[in-house]
Backbone as a printed PyTorch tensor [residue, N CA C, xyz], in Angstrom:
tensor([[[ 37.5940, -23.4360, -52.2060],
         [ 36.4830, -24.4100, -52.3450],
         [ 36.6260, -25.6370, -53.2530]],

        [[ 37.2810, -24.9990, -54.4350],
         [ 37.4760, -25.7630, -55.4600],
         [ 38.3780, -27.0480, -55.0990]],

        [[ 39.5120, -26.8270, -54.2890],
         [ 40.6300, -27.7930, -54.0360],
         [ 39.8070, -28.8130, -53.2050]],

        [[ 38.9350, -28.1430, -52.0680],
         [ 37.9830, -29.2290, -51.2910],
         [ 37.3460, -30.2820, -52.0090]],

        [[ 36.6250, -29.7970, -53.1030],
         [ 35.7260, -30.4950, -53.8310],
         [ 36.5980, -31.6920, -54.6940]],

        [[ 37.8300, -31.2100, -55.2370],
         [ 38.7220, -32.2730, -55.8360],
         [ 39.2140, -33.2280, -54.8060]],

        [[ 39.4710, -32.8230, -53.5650],
         [ 39.8630, -33.8110, -52.6000],
         [ 38.9480, -34.7450, -52.2710]],

        [[ 37.6270, -34.3060, -52.0890],
         [ 36.5870, -35.2110, -51.8060],
         [ 36.3100, -36.2260, -52.8980]],

        [[ 36.2880, -35.8780, -54.1900],
         [ 36.2400, -36.5440, -55.2630],
         [ 37.2480, -37.7330, -55.1310]],

        [[ 38.5070, -37.4940, -55.0240],
         [ 39.6150, -38.3330, -55.1570],
         [ 39.4040, -39.0840, -53.9990]],

        [[ 39.1330, -38.8460, -52.5470],
         [ 39.0220, -39.8300, -51.6120],
         [ 37.8540, -40.7600, -51.7930]],

        [[ 36.7650, -40.2890, -52.3640],
         [ 35.5410, -41.2150, -52.5460],
         [ 35.9780, -42.3470, -53.7490]],

        [[ 36.9560, -41.8130, -54.6740],
         [ 37.2700, -42.8220, -55.7890],
         [ 38.0620, -43.9580, -55.2010]],

        [[ 39.0510, -43.6210, -54.1520],
         [ 39.9290, -44.7630, -53.8650],
         [ 39.3810, -45.6690, -52.4760]],

        [[ 38.3580, -45.1210, -51.8770],
         [ 37.9170, -45.5890, -50.6370],
         [ 37.0440, -46.9330, -51.0370]],

        [[ 37.3290, -48.0550, -50.4070],
         [ 36.5640, -49.2760, -50.4690],
         [ 36.2040, -49.5840, -49.0650]],

        [[ 34.8130, -49.5550, -48.7950],
         [ 34.0820, -49.8920, -47.5430],
         [ 34.6350, -51.2210, -47.0550]],

        [[ 34.9460, -51.2800, -45.7420],
         [ 35.3840, -52.3650, -45.0010],
         [ 34.7180, -53.5970, -45.3300]],

        [[ 33.5290, -53.6480, -45.3530],
         [ 32.7340, -54.7720, -45.6240],
         [ 32.9320, -55.3980, -46.9200]],

        [[ 33.1480, -54.5650, -47.9220],
         [ 33.2320, -54.8550, -49.1920],
         [ 34.8670, -55.6010, -49.3410]],

        [[ 35.7350, -54.9190, -48.6660],
         [ 37.2890, -55.3030, -48.5030],
         [ 37.3620, -56.9010, -47.8830]],

        [[ 36.5070, -57.0310, -46.9220],
         [ 36.4760, -58.5130, -46.1520],
         [ 35.8230, -59.3790, -47.1260]],

        [[ 34.7760, -59.0810, -47.8940],
         [ 34.1940, -59.8490, -48.8030],
         [ 35.1110, -60.3030, -49.8860]],

        [[ 35.8480, -59.3070, -50.3850],
         [ 36.6970, -59.6970, -51.6080],
         [ 37.9140, -60.5220, -51.1800]],

        [[ 38.2760, -60.0590, -49.7430],
         [ 39.3240, -61.0910, -49.4100],
         [ 39.0030, -62.4960, -49.2460]],

        [[ 37.7810, -62.8030, -48.5980],
         [ 37.3430, -64.1960, -48.5230],
         [ 37.0000, -64.7350, -49.7690]],

        [[ 36.5360, -64.0490, -50.6770],
         [ 36.1230, -64.3370, -52.1120],
         [ 37.6040, -65.1060, -52.6960]],

        [[ 38.5920, -64.2760, -52.4070],
         [ 39.9260, -64.6150, -53.1070],
         [ 40.2800, -65.8880, -52.4010]],

        [[ 40.1990, -65.8950, -50.9220],
         [ 40.6820, -67.1700, -50.2240],
         [ 40.1220, -68.3360, -50.7870]],

        [[ 38.5900, -68.2920, -50.7700],
         [ 37.7860, -69.3100, -51.4550],
         [ 38.0430, -69.8840, -52.7250]],

        [[ 38.5640, -68.9100, -53.7140],
         [ 38.9960, -69.2620, -55.0580],
         [ 40.1960, -70.1890, -54.9980]],

        [[ 41.1640, -69.6950, -53.9310],
         [ 42.3810, -70.2320, -54.0940],
         [ 42.3680, -71.6760, -53.5480]],

        [[ 41.3480, -71.8020, -52.6290],
         [ 41.1260, -73.2950, -52.0080],
         [ 40.5050, -74.1840, -52.8830]],

        [[ 39.7300, -73.5350, -53.9160],
         [ 38.7990, -74.3690, -54.7990],
         [ 39.3790, -74.5280, -56.3340]],

        [[ 40.1740, -73.6820, -56.6440],
         [ 40.5570, -73.7040, -58.1790],
         [ 41.1590, -75.0250, -58.5260]],

        [[ 41.3370, -75.5550, -59.6260],
         [ 41.9310, -76.7100, -59.8430],
         [ 43.5060, -76.3740, -60.2170]],

        [[ 44.3000, -77.3580, -60.0720],
         [ 45.5530, -77.2880, -60.3010],
         [ 45.8450, -78.3880, -61.3860]],

        [[ 46.0400, -77.8530, -62.4940],
         [ 46.3160, -78.8450, -63.6630],
         [ 47.4770, -79.7450, -63.6200]],

        [[ 48.5300, -79.3230, -63.0840],
         [ 49.6850, -80.1770, -62.9050],
         [ 49.3390, -81.2140, -61.9510]],

        [[ 48.5950, -81.0030, -60.9470],
         [ 48.3760, -81.8460, -59.8400],
         [ 47.4290, -82.9340, -60.3890]],

        [[ 46.5630, -82.4330, -61.2550],
         [ 45.5730, -83.4690, -61.9030],
         [ 46.2090, -84.4540, -62.7410]],

        [[ 47.3050, -83.8030, -63.4760],
         [ 47.8090, -84.7440, -64.3100],
         [ 48.7300, -85.5640, -63.6420]],

        [[ 49.2580, -85.1490, -62.5000],
         [ 50.3350, -86.2190, -61.6400],
         [ 49.4890, -87.2140, -60.9350]],

        [[ 48.4810, -86.8310, -60.3160],
         [ 47.7030, -87.6490, -59.3810],
         [ 46.6090, -88.2120, -60.0140]],

        [[ 45.9730, -87.7360, -61.0940],
         [ 44.7880, -88.1660, -61.7210],
         [ 43.5430, -87.4570, -61.0440]],

        [[ 42.4230, -87.2850, -61.9130],
         [ 41.2770, -86.8000, -61.5650],
         [ 40.5290, -87.0170, -60.1290]],

        [[ 40.4500, -88.3860, -59.9520],
         [ 39.8390, -88.7230, -58.8000],
         [ 40.5030, -88.3030, -57.5270]],

        [[ 41.7530, -88.4150, -57.4020],
         [ 42.5720, -88.1340, -56.2660],
         [ 42.5350, -86.5330, -56.0730]],

        [[ 42.5860, -85.8840, -57.0350],
         [ 42.5760, -84.3960, -57.2480],
         [ 41.2360, -84.0050, -56.6370]],

        [[ 40.1850, -84.5890, -57.3400],
         [ 38.8920, -84.1830, -57.0300],
         [ 38.6530, -84.2610, -55.4090]],

        [[ 39.1590, -85.5070, -54.8260],
         [ 38.9270, -85.8010, -53.4350],
         [ 39.7460, -84.7390, -52.7390]],

        [[ 40.9180, -84.3230, -53.0150],
         [ 41.6660, -83.3150, -52.3210],
         [ 40.8280, -82.1710, -52.1450]],

        [[ 40.3530, -81.6380, -53.3450],
         [ 39.4110, -80.4200, -53.5110],
         [ 38.2250, -80.5500, -52.2620]],

        [[ 37.6370, -81.5030, -52.3080],
         [ 36.4150, -81.6380, -51.6030],
         [ 36.9130, -81.6000, -50.0990]],

        [[ 37.7660, -82.5080, -49.6040],
         [ 38.2910, -82.4580, -48.3630],
         [ 38.9480, -81.2990, -47.9360]],

        [[ 39.6040, -80.7380, -48.7310],
         [ 40.2740, -79.3400, -48.3060],
         [ 39.3480, -78.4020, -48.0820]],

        [[ 38.1860, -78.6140, -48.4580],
         [ 37.1410, -77.4200, -48.0730],
         [ 36.1500, -77.8580, -47.3490]],

        [[ 36.3470, -79.2400, -46.4610],
         [ 35.4540, -79.4880, -45.3520],
         [ 34.3020, -80.4260, -45.7450]],

        [[ 34.4550, -80.9750, -46.9820],
         [ 33.5960, -82.0080, -47.5750],
         [ 34.0370, -83.3780, -47.1840]],

        [[ 33.2320, -84.2050, -47.6250],
         [ 33.5380, -85.8190, -47.5530],
         [ 33.4550, -86.4530, -48.9380]],

        [[ 33.9810, -87.7940, -49.0620],
         [ 33.8360, -88.3430, -50.3160],
         [ 33.7340, -90.0960, -49.9430]],

        [[ 33.2210, -90.5630, -50.9550],
         [ 33.0120, -91.9540, -50.9200],
         [ 33.9060, -92.4940, -52.0000]],

        [[ 34.6120, -93.4350, -51.8000],
         [ 35.3460, -94.2320, -52.9820],
         [ 34.4080, -95.4130, -53.2180]],

        [[ 34.9130, -95.7740, -54.4200],
         [ 34.1910, -97.0490, -55.3520],
         [ 34.1810, -98.2030, -54.2630]],

        [[ 35.2150, -98.2860, -53.5790],
         [ 35.1300, -99.4630, -52.5620],
         [ 34.2320, -99.4530, -51.2640]],

        [[ 33.5650, -98.2360, -51.3380],
         [ 32.7070, -98.0880, -50.2770],
         [ 33.1730, -97.4060, -48.9020]],

        [[ 34.4830, -97.0570, -48.9120],
         [ 35.1350, -96.4060, -47.8900],
         [ 34.6560, -94.8850, -47.9910]],

        [[ 34.3120, -94.5290, -46.8450],
         [ 34.0300, -93.0720, -46.6720],
         [ 35.4160, -92.2130, -46.1880]],

        [[ 35.6190, -91.1180, -46.4350],
         [ 36.6370, -90.2720, -46.0030],
         [ 36.2370, -88.7740, -45.7280]],

        [[ 36.5960, -88.2500, -44.6870],
         [ 36.2310, -86.8290, -44.1390],
         [ 37.4330, -85.9960, -43.7440]],

        [[ 38.5940, -86.7320, -43.7530],
         [ 39.8010, -85.9920, -43.1830],
         [ 40.8390, -86.1070, -44.1340]],

        [[ 41.2740, -84.9480, -44.7890],
         [ 42.2170, -84.6500, -45.7180],
         [ 43.5210, -85.3950, -45.3640]],

        [[ 44.1050, -85.2380, -44.0910],
         [ 45.2420, -85.8540, -43.8200],
         [ 45.3570, -87.4530, -43.8640]],

        [[ 43.9560, -88.0410, -43.9960],
         [ 43.9280, -89.4520, -44.0070],
         [ 44.0270, -89.9560, -45.3400]],

        [[ 44.2410, -89.2300, -46.5040],
         [ 44.1600, -89.5910, -47.8560],
         [ 45.8240, -90.4340, -47.8470]],

        [[ 45.6580, -91.4860, -48.7820],
         [ 46.7480, -92.3090, -48.9590],
         [ 47.8550, -91.7160, -49.5180]],

        [[ 49.1350, -92.0320, -49.1960],
         [ 50.2430, -91.3410, -49.7890],
         [ 50.3020, -91.0720, -51.3260]],

        [[ 50.6660, -89.9760, -51.8150],
         [ 50.6730, -89.6840, -53.1900],
         [ 51.1690, -90.6330, -53.9470]],

        [[ 52.1200, -91.5760, -53.7530],
         [ 52.3630, -92.5720, -54.6950],
         [ 51.5460, -93.7810, -54.8050]],

        [[ 50.4970, -93.8000, -53.9380],
         [ 49.5450, -95.0270, -53.8010],
         [ 48.4030, -94.5850, -54.5640]],

        [[ 47.9880, -95.4030, -55.4350],
         [ 46.7690, -95.2520, -56.1490],
         [ 45.5260, -95.1640, -55.3600]],

        [[ 44.5110, -94.3460, -55.5860],
         [ 43.0910, -94.3870, -55.0060],
         [ 42.1180, -95.0560, -55.8390]],

        [[ 41.0020, -95.5750, -55.1050],
         [ 39.7770, -96.0000, -55.9070],
         [ 39.0390, -94.8120, -56.6730]],

        [[ 38.2720, -95.2440, -57.5880],
         [ 37.5440, -94.2130, -58.1110],
         [ 36.4580, -93.5760, -57.2020]],

        [[ 36.3590, -92.2170, -57.4330],
         [ 35.3960, -91.4820, -56.6280],
         [ 33.8830, -91.7250, -57.1730]],

        [[ 32.9810, -91.9870, -55.9490],
         [ 31.6000, -92.2100, -56.4920],
         [ 30.5190, -91.3040, -55.8110]],

        [[ 30.9410, -90.5830, -54.7960],
         [ 30.2270, -89.8160, -53.9900],
         [ 31.0500, -88.3960, -53.5350]],

        [[ 30.3690, -87.3780, -53.7730],
         [ 30.7690, -85.9870, -53.0270],
         [ 29.8850, -85.6190, -52.2440]],

        [[ 30.0830, -85.2740, -50.6780],
         [ 29.1180, -84.8160, -49.8010],
         [ 29.5340, -83.4780, -49.4130]],

        [[ 29.2470, -82.4090, -50.0610],
         [ 29.5860, -80.9770, -49.7120],
         [ 28.7810, -80.4230, -48.4840]],

        [[ 28.1210, -81.2980, -47.8200],
         [ 27.5970, -80.7790, -46.5430],
         [ 28.3690, -79.8920, -45.6340]],

        [[ 27.8480, -78.4700, -45.3850],
         [ 28.5680, -77.7760, -44.4270],
         [ 29.9930, -77.3350, -45.0240]],

        [[ 30.2580, -77.3950, -46.3290],
         [ 31.5490, -77.4220, -46.7310],
         [ 31.6050, -76.0010, -47.5010]],

        [[ 32.7530, -75.6540, -47.7830],
         [ 32.9640, -74.2640, -48.4450],
         [ 33.1190, -74.3950, -49.9720]],

        [[ 33.0220, -75.6060, -50.5990],
         [ 33.1490, -75.9050, -52.0700],
         [ 32.5480, -74.8000, -52.7910]],

        [[ 33.0180, -74.4790, -53.9900],
         [ 32.2190, -73.2150, -54.7430],
         [ 32.4430, -73.5370, -56.0710]],

        [[ 31.9640, -72.6720, -56.8980],
         [ 31.9380, -72.9320, -58.5070],
         [ 33.2120, -72.8040, -59.0450]],

        [[ 34.1640, -72.3470, -58.2890],
         [ 35.5580, -72.4070, -58.7730],
         [ 36.2340, -73.8180, -58.9420]],

        [[ 35.7880, -74.6700, -58.2040],
         [ 36.2170, -76.1110, -58.1350],
         [ 35.7230, -77.0990, -59.0540]],

        [[ 34.3940, -76.7920, -59.5630],
         [ 33.6060, -78.0100, -60.1460],
         [ 34.4200, -78.4590, -61.4700]],

        [[ 35.2630, -77.6630, -62.2390],
         [ 36.1370, -78.4710, -63.2400],
         [ 36.8310, -79.5750, -62.6170]],

        [[ 36.9740, -79.7240, -61.3520],
         [ 37.6260, -81.0800, -60.7420],
         [ 36.6250, -82.2390, -61.2770]],

        [[ 35.4890, -82.0670, -61.4820],
         [ 34.5990, -83.2160, -61.8120],
         [ 35.1510, -84.0650, -63.2350]],

        [[ 35.7360, -83.1770, -64.0600],
         [ 36.3840, -83.7030, -65.3060],
         [ 37.0330, -84.8250, -65.0900]],

        [[ 36.9620, -85.9010, -65.7770],
         [ 37.6810, -87.1960, -65.6650],
         [ 37.1370, -88.2260, -64.4050]],

        [[ 36.2490, -87.8900, -63.5870],
         [ 35.8770, -88.5810, -62.7470],
         [ 34.9980, -89.6330, -63.1680]],

        [[ 35.3570, -90.6720, -63.7110],
         [ 34.3520, -91.5380, -64.4450],
         [ 33.2130, -92.3640, -63.7110]],

        [[ 33.6520, -92.6220, -62.4170],
         [ 32.6420, -93.1460, -61.6060],
         [ 31.5790, -92.3630, -60.8530]],

        [[ 31.7440, -90.9540, -60.7440],
         [ 31.1830, -90.1990, -59.9440],
         [ 29.6360, -90.1020, -60.1570]],

        [[ 28.8500, -90.5110, -59.3340],
         [ 27.3310, -90.6550, -59.7030],
         [ 26.6230, -89.8580, -58.7160]],

        [[ 27.1500, -89.4400, -57.5110],
         [ 26.2600, -88.9590, -56.5670],
         [ 26.8970, -87.6310, -55.9370]],

        [[ 26.1660, -86.5210, -55.8740],
         [ 26.5630, -85.2960, -55.3250],
         [ 25.6960, -84.6180, -54.3460]],

        [[ 26.0210, -84.3180, -53.0170],
         [ 25.3270, -83.8420, -52.0810],
         [ 25.7180, -82.4930, -51.8030]],

        [[ 24.6430, -81.5690, -51.9950],
         [ 25.0400, -80.0090, -51.7710],
         [ 24.0590, -79.4110, -50.5830]],

        [[ 24.4260, -79.5720, -49.4350],
         [ 23.5110, -79.2490, -48.1720],
         [ 24.2470, -78.2120, -47.2800]],

        [[ 23.6100, -77.0750, -47.0950],
         [ 24.0320, -76.1570, -46.0810],
         [ 25.2670, -75.8530, -46.5280]],

        [[ 25.6640, -75.3730, -47.7100],
         [ 26.9290, -74.9540, -48.1920],
         [ 26.8160, -73.4990, -48.8510]],

        [[ 27.5130, -72.5890, -47.8750],
         [ 27.2710, -71.1540, -48.0710],
         [ 27.7970, -70.6510, -49.5020]],

        [[ 28.7150, -71.3720, -50.2050],
         [ 29.3370, -70.8340, -51.2390],
         [ 28.6600, -71.5150, -52.6650]],

        [[ 27.6390, -72.2450, -52.2800],
         [ 26.9180, -72.9350, -53.2730],
         [ 26.0000, -71.8830, -53.9310]],

        [[ 26.0560, -71.5640, -55.4700],
         [ 25.1860, -70.7290, -55.8140],
         [ 24.8070, -71.2510, -57.2600]],

        [[ 24.2200, -70.3500, -57.9710],
         [ 23.6810, -70.7810, -59.6250],
         [ 24.9760, -71.1190, -60.3140]],

        [[ 25.9140, -70.3330, -60.1120],
         [ 27.3700, -70.6870, -60.7430],
         [ 27.6450, -72.2880, -60.5900]],

        [[ 27.5870, -72.6120, -59.3510],
         [ 28.0450, -73.8050, -58.8580],
         [ 27.2360, -74.9330, -59.6640]],

        [[ 25.7750, -74.7040, -59.6080],
         [ 25.0340, -75.6760, -60.2530],
         [ 25.2840, -75.8870, -61.7610]],

        [[ 25.4850, -74.8050, -62.2840],
         [ 25.8220, -74.7450, -63.6490],
         [ 26.9620, -75.5410, -63.6540]],

        [[ 28.0510, -75.5340, -62.9740],
         [ 29.4010, -76.0890, -62.9360],
         [ 29.2830, -77.6430, -63.0710]],

        [[ 27.9450, -78.1880, -62.3630],
         [ 27.8210, -79.4190, -62.2310],
         [ 27.8280, -80.1330, -63.7020]],

        [[ 27.5530, -79.5270, -64.8940],
         [ 27.6640, -79.9190, -66.3210],
         [ 28.8880, -80.6490, -66.4490]],

        [[ 29.9910, -80.3150, -65.6710],
         [ 31.3420, -81.0210, -65.9360],
         [ 31.2580, -82.3660, -65.5240]],

        [[ 30.1260, -82.7860, -64.8160],
         [ 29.8750, -84.1870, -64.3680],
         [ 28.9530, -84.9460, -65.1300]],

        [[ 28.3110, -84.3420, -66.1400],
         [ 27.0980, -84.8740, -66.8560],
         [ 26.8360, -86.1010, -67.2220]],

        [[ 28.4230, -86.5290, -67.4690],
         [ 28.2730, -88.0090, -68.1050],
         [ 28.2880, -88.8550, -67.2740]],

        [[ 28.2820, -88.6840, -65.9820],
         [ 28.1270, -89.6570, -64.8000],
         [ 27.0600, -89.6630, -63.8750]],

        [[ 26.8190, -88.3100, -63.4820],
         [ 25.9190, -87.9590, -62.3070],
         [ 24.4580, -88.7160, -62.5680]],

        [[ 24.0050, -89.4800, -61.6750],
         [ 22.7000, -89.6560, -61.5650],
         [ 21.8630, -89.4370, -60.3190]],

        [[ 22.5200, -89.0620, -59.2830],
         [ 21.8890, -88.7170, -57.8280],
         [ 22.3210, -87.3180, -57.6440]],

        [[ 21.3670, -86.3200, -57.4290],
         [ 21.8740, -85.1040, -56.7750],
         [ 20.9550, -84.5890, -55.7890]],

        [[ 21.4500, -84.0680, -54.5320],
         [ 20.6860, -83.2030, -53.6060],
         [ 21.1280, -81.7500, -53.5670]],

        [[ 20.2670, -80.9460, -53.5500],
         [ 20.5680, -79.4150, -53.2960],
         [ 19.6210, -78.9420, -52.3380]],

        [[ 19.9130, -78.7410, -51.1960],
         [ 19.2390, -78.4030, -49.9860],
         [ 19.8740, -77.4620, -49.1320]],

        [[ 18.7740, -76.4750, -48.5830],
         [ 19.5390, -75.3140, -47.6220],
         [ 20.6910, -74.7040, -48.0400]],

        [[ 20.6300, -74.2770, -49.5320],
         [ 21.7390, -73.6080, -50.1770],
         [ 21.1110, -72.1110, -50.2800]],

        [[ 21.3150, -71.2970, -49.5240],
         [ 20.6890, -69.9770, -49.6470],
         [ 20.7340, -69.0900, -50.7790]],

        [[ 21.8380, -69.4830, -51.4290],
         [ 22.1850, -68.5970, -52.7940],
         [ 21.7640, -69.3430, -54.0350]],

        [[ 21.0760, -70.2960, -53.9330],
         [ 20.6310, -70.8600, -55.1770],
         [ 19.1800, -70.3180, -55.6330]],

        [[ 19.1110, -69.9720, -56.8900],
         [ 17.8420, -69.4220, -57.3020],
         [ 17.1920, -70.2980, -58.4190]],

        [[ 16.2050, -69.8320, -58.9440],
         [ 15.4480, -70.4020, -59.8190],
         [ 16.2090, -70.8770, -61.1380]],

        [[ 17.0860, -69.8780, -61.5030],
         [ 18.0380, -69.9490, -62.7600],
         [ 18.9690, -71.0350, -62.4400]],

        [[ 19.3120, -71.1660, -61.2580],
         [ 20.3630, -72.3470, -60.9260],
         [ 19.7570, -73.6600, -61.1140]],

        [[ 18.6530, -73.8650, -60.5960],
         [ 17.8170, -74.9840, -60.6090],
         [ 17.5410, -75.4940, -61.9290]],

        [[ 17.2490, -74.5580, -62.8460],
         [ 16.7770, -74.9100, -64.3090],
         [ 17.8750, -75.2530, -65.0370]],

        [[ 19.1780, -74.8190, -64.7920],
         [ 20.2710, -75.1410, -65.4300],
         [ 20.5860, -76.7650, -65.2490]],

        [[ 20.0890, -77.3880, -64.2690],
         [ 20.2630, -78.9160, -63.9620],
         [ 19.8050, -79.6150, -65.2850]],

        [[ 18.9970, -79.2540, -66.1480],
         [ 18.6390, -79.7930, -67.3560],
         [ 19.8420, -80.4450, -68.0410]],

        [[ 21.0770, -79.7800, -67.9450],
         [ 22.2370, -80.3490, -68.5110],
         [ 22.7700, -81.7060, -68.0010]],

        [[ 22.1170, -81.9980, -66.7870],
         [ 22.5390, -83.4060, -66.5240],
         [ 21.6430, -84.6220, -67.0840]],

        [[ 21.7930, -84.7220, -68.0750],
         [ 21.0060, -85.8570, -68.8590],
         [ 20.6700, -87.2490, -68.3730]],

        [[ 21.8720, -87.5290, -67.5430],
         [ 21.5850, -88.8920, -66.9540],
         [ 21.0590, -88.8350, -65.4550]],

        [[ 20.6350, -87.8220, -65.0810],
         [ 20.0410, -87.6860, -63.7090],
         [ 18.7400, -88.4440, -63.6300]],

        [[ 18.8570, -89.1280, -62.4270],
         [ 17.7150, -90.2370, -62.0590],
         [ 17.0590, -89.7160, -60.7720]],

        [[ 17.8350, -89.1410, -59.9170],
         [ 17.2440, -88.7360, -58.5530],
         [ 17.5570, -87.4650, -58.2090]],

        [[ 16.6950, -86.4770, -58.0530],
         [ 17.0170, -85.1980, -57.5900],
         [ 16.0310, -84.7370, -56.2410]],

        [[ 16.7540, -84.2870, -55.3220],
         [ 16.4220, -83.9660, -54.0750],
         [ 16.4670, -82.4470, -53.7740]],

        [[ 15.4950, -81.8690, -53.6100],
         [ 15.2830, -80.3820, -53.3880],
         [ 14.5910, -79.9520, -52.3010]],

        [[ 15.0820, -79.1130, -51.3310],
         [ 14.3480, -78.5530, -50.1620],
         [ 15.1730, -77.5110, -49.4850]],

        [[ 14.4160, -76.7020, -48.9490],
         [ 15.0480, -75.5860, -47.9780],
         [ 15.8170, -74.7190, -48.9850]],

        [[ 15.2510, -74.2360, -50.0490],
         [ 16.0080, -73.2880, -50.9980],
         [ 15.4030, -72.0440, -50.9700]],

        [[ 15.6570, -71.1560, -50.0120],
         [ 14.9250, -69.8330, -49.5090],
         [ 15.0750, -68.7490, -50.7480]],

        [[ 15.9590, -68.8230, -51.6030],
         [ 16.0860, -67.9280, -52.6240],
         [ 15.2460, -68.3320, -53.9830]],

        [[ 14.6510, -69.4550, -53.9610],
         [ 14.0140, -70.0520, -55.1880],
         [ 12.6550, -69.4310, -54.8910]],

        [[ 12.0720, -68.6150, -56.0800],
         [ 10.7910, -67.9770, -55.9360],
         [  9.6270, -69.0730, -56.2480]],

        [[  9.8680, -70.0540, -57.2530],
         [  8.6610, -70.7440, -57.5820],
         [  9.3060, -72.2220, -57.6630]],

        [[  9.4860, -73.0370, -56.8010],
         [ 10.1200, -74.3150, -56.6630],
         [  9.1950, -75.3220, -57.5990]],

        [[  7.9270, -75.0710, -57.5090],
         [  7.1630, -75.9810, -58.2890],
         [  7.3190, -76.0150, -59.7520]],

        [[  7.3100, -74.5890, -60.2200],
         [  7.6060, -74.4110, -61.6860],
         [  9.0950, -74.7410, -62.0960]],

        [[ 10.0160, -74.7120, -61.1360],
         [ 11.3580, -75.2720, -61.4600],
         [ 11.4250, -76.8570, -61.5430]],

        [[ 10.6180, -77.4640, -60.6120],
         [ 10.4820, -78.8360, -60.6550],
         [  9.7550, -79.2970, -61.9810]],

        [[  8.7520, -78.7290, -62.6510],
         [  8.2200, -78.9230, -63.7840],
         [  8.9180, -78.7390, -64.8700]],

        [[  9.5480, -77.6190, -64.8600],
         [ 10.6500, -77.4110, -66.0020],
         [ 11.6530, -78.3710, -65.9760]],

        [[ 12.1480, -78.8280, -65.0770],
         [ 13.2750, -79.9630, -64.9300],
         [ 12.5560, -81.1680, -65.4590]],

        [[ 11.3870, -81.4280, -65.0020],
         [ 10.9470, -82.8010, -65.3500],
         [ 10.5430, -82.8450, -66.8090]],

        [[ 10.2820, -81.7680, -67.5830],
         [  9.8450, -81.5480, -68.8050],
         [ 11.2250, -82.0950, -69.3830]],

        [[ 12.4770, -81.7750, -68.9660],
         [ 13.5180, -81.7960, -69.9800],
         [ 14.1560, -83.2790, -69.3830]],

        [[ 13.8970, -83.8640, -68.3350],
         [ 14.5620, -84.9690, -67.5630],
         [ 13.2390, -85.7750, -67.2710]],

        [[ 12.6830, -86.2780, -68.2950],
         [ 11.7300, -87.3780, -68.0210],
         [ 11.7110, -88.4750, -67.0740]],

        [[ 13.0160, -88.9910, -67.1360],
         [ 13.3160, -90.2400, -66.2640],
         [ 13.9350, -89.8540, -64.9220]],

        [[ 14.0650, -88.6360, -64.6350],
         [ 14.5250, -88.1210, -63.3440],
         [ 13.1990, -88.0550, -62.2710]],

        [[ 13.3560, -88.6240, -60.9550],
         [ 12.5650, -88.5860, -59.9780],
         [ 12.8920, -87.4170, -59.1700]],

        [[ 11.9020, -86.5580, -58.9200],
         [ 12.1570, -85.3650, -58.1100],
         [ 11.6760, -85.2090, -56.8270]],

        [[ 12.4290, -85.3130, -55.6280],
         [ 11.8620, -85.4200, -54.3210],
         [ 11.9550, -84.0860, -53.5590]],

        [[ 11.0290, -84.1380, -52.4760],
         [ 11.1680, -82.7100, -51.7470],
         [ 11.6730, -83.1970, -50.2160]],

        [[ 11.2520, -82.4080, -49.4130],
         [ 11.6250, -82.3610, -47.8550],
         [ 11.0690, -83.4740, -47.4250]],

        [[  9.5370, -83.9930, -47.5840],
         [  9.1380, -85.1320, -46.8760],
         [  9.6310, -86.6040, -47.5170]],

        [[  9.9640, -86.3210, -48.8410],
         [ 10.7190, -87.6880, -49.2660],
         [ 12.0210, -87.7560, -48.5850]],

        [[ 12.7610, -86.4580, -48.6190],
         [ 14.1390, -86.5180, -47.9960],
         [ 14.2140, -87.1540, -46.4810]],

        [[ 13.3600, -86.7040, -45.7650],
         [ 12.9410, -87.0740, -44.3750],
         [ 12.9700, -88.4250, -44.2860]],

        [[ 12.1590, -89.2690, -45.1320],
         [ 11.7610, -90.7760, -45.3150],
         [ 13.1540, -91.2980, -45.4910]],

        [[ 13.9980, -90.8350, -46.2820],
         [ 15.1270, -91.3090, -46.8870],
         [ 16.3840, -91.0250, -46.0520]],

        [[ 16.1000, -90.2200, -44.9120],
         [ 17.1410, -89.9140, -43.8590],
         [ 18.2030, -89.0600, -44.8580]],

        [[ 17.8210, -88.1070, -45.2930],
         [ 18.8980, -87.2540, -46.2480],
         [ 18.9570, -85.9090, -45.6970]],

        [[ 19.2490, -85.6870, -44.4590],
         [ 19.6680, -84.4400, -43.9790],
         [ 18.7190, -83.4800, -43.9330]],

        [[ 17.5370, -83.5730, -43.4070],
         [ 16.4580, -82.6430, -43.4850],
         [ 16.5190, -81.2990, -42.6950]],

        [[ 17.5740, -81.0570, -41.7640],
         [ 17.6180, -80.1540, -41.1400],
         [ 17.3820, -78.8070, -41.4180]]])
């Protein structure tokens, strides 16, 4: 009987449920696709490296020239300089908090859209502080893993002028969050679903 108990304890200790194994695997894959490569940033510059990060994970970018890009394979050759990055559109992408240090050094980045992105959570919103010196426009919508704590962390974005928030099902008190942000960012205009619909800003 004693041997049987020991066997059960040992088996319990080493067993990892399959759903957890799958989750850990995809978390690792996401980390590898998102984490910055310091050597590549140094070689190609922050704007090119940041664009690669976004495009590699299914997002879109807009250059200072106004050109939009949604296909990683259409990036210019590595030896060719790229314009400054002004917009990151993370709609339906797999960008996550692991990648937000890519914002460092993107001197013209002013607009970030985080819509229907499964990996965007409070850690990702806190990671936006890497772009606090340039970000003026931000949309956070239909991101199920964002909570009140994540929204309140946006007060680090001192230059923020426009903030769009809607369809955040894990936020318990959106009005309190808005008031909190407004108190700390008095020059920021905070918009909701109705405003976003009028502006054609992905209200799905």
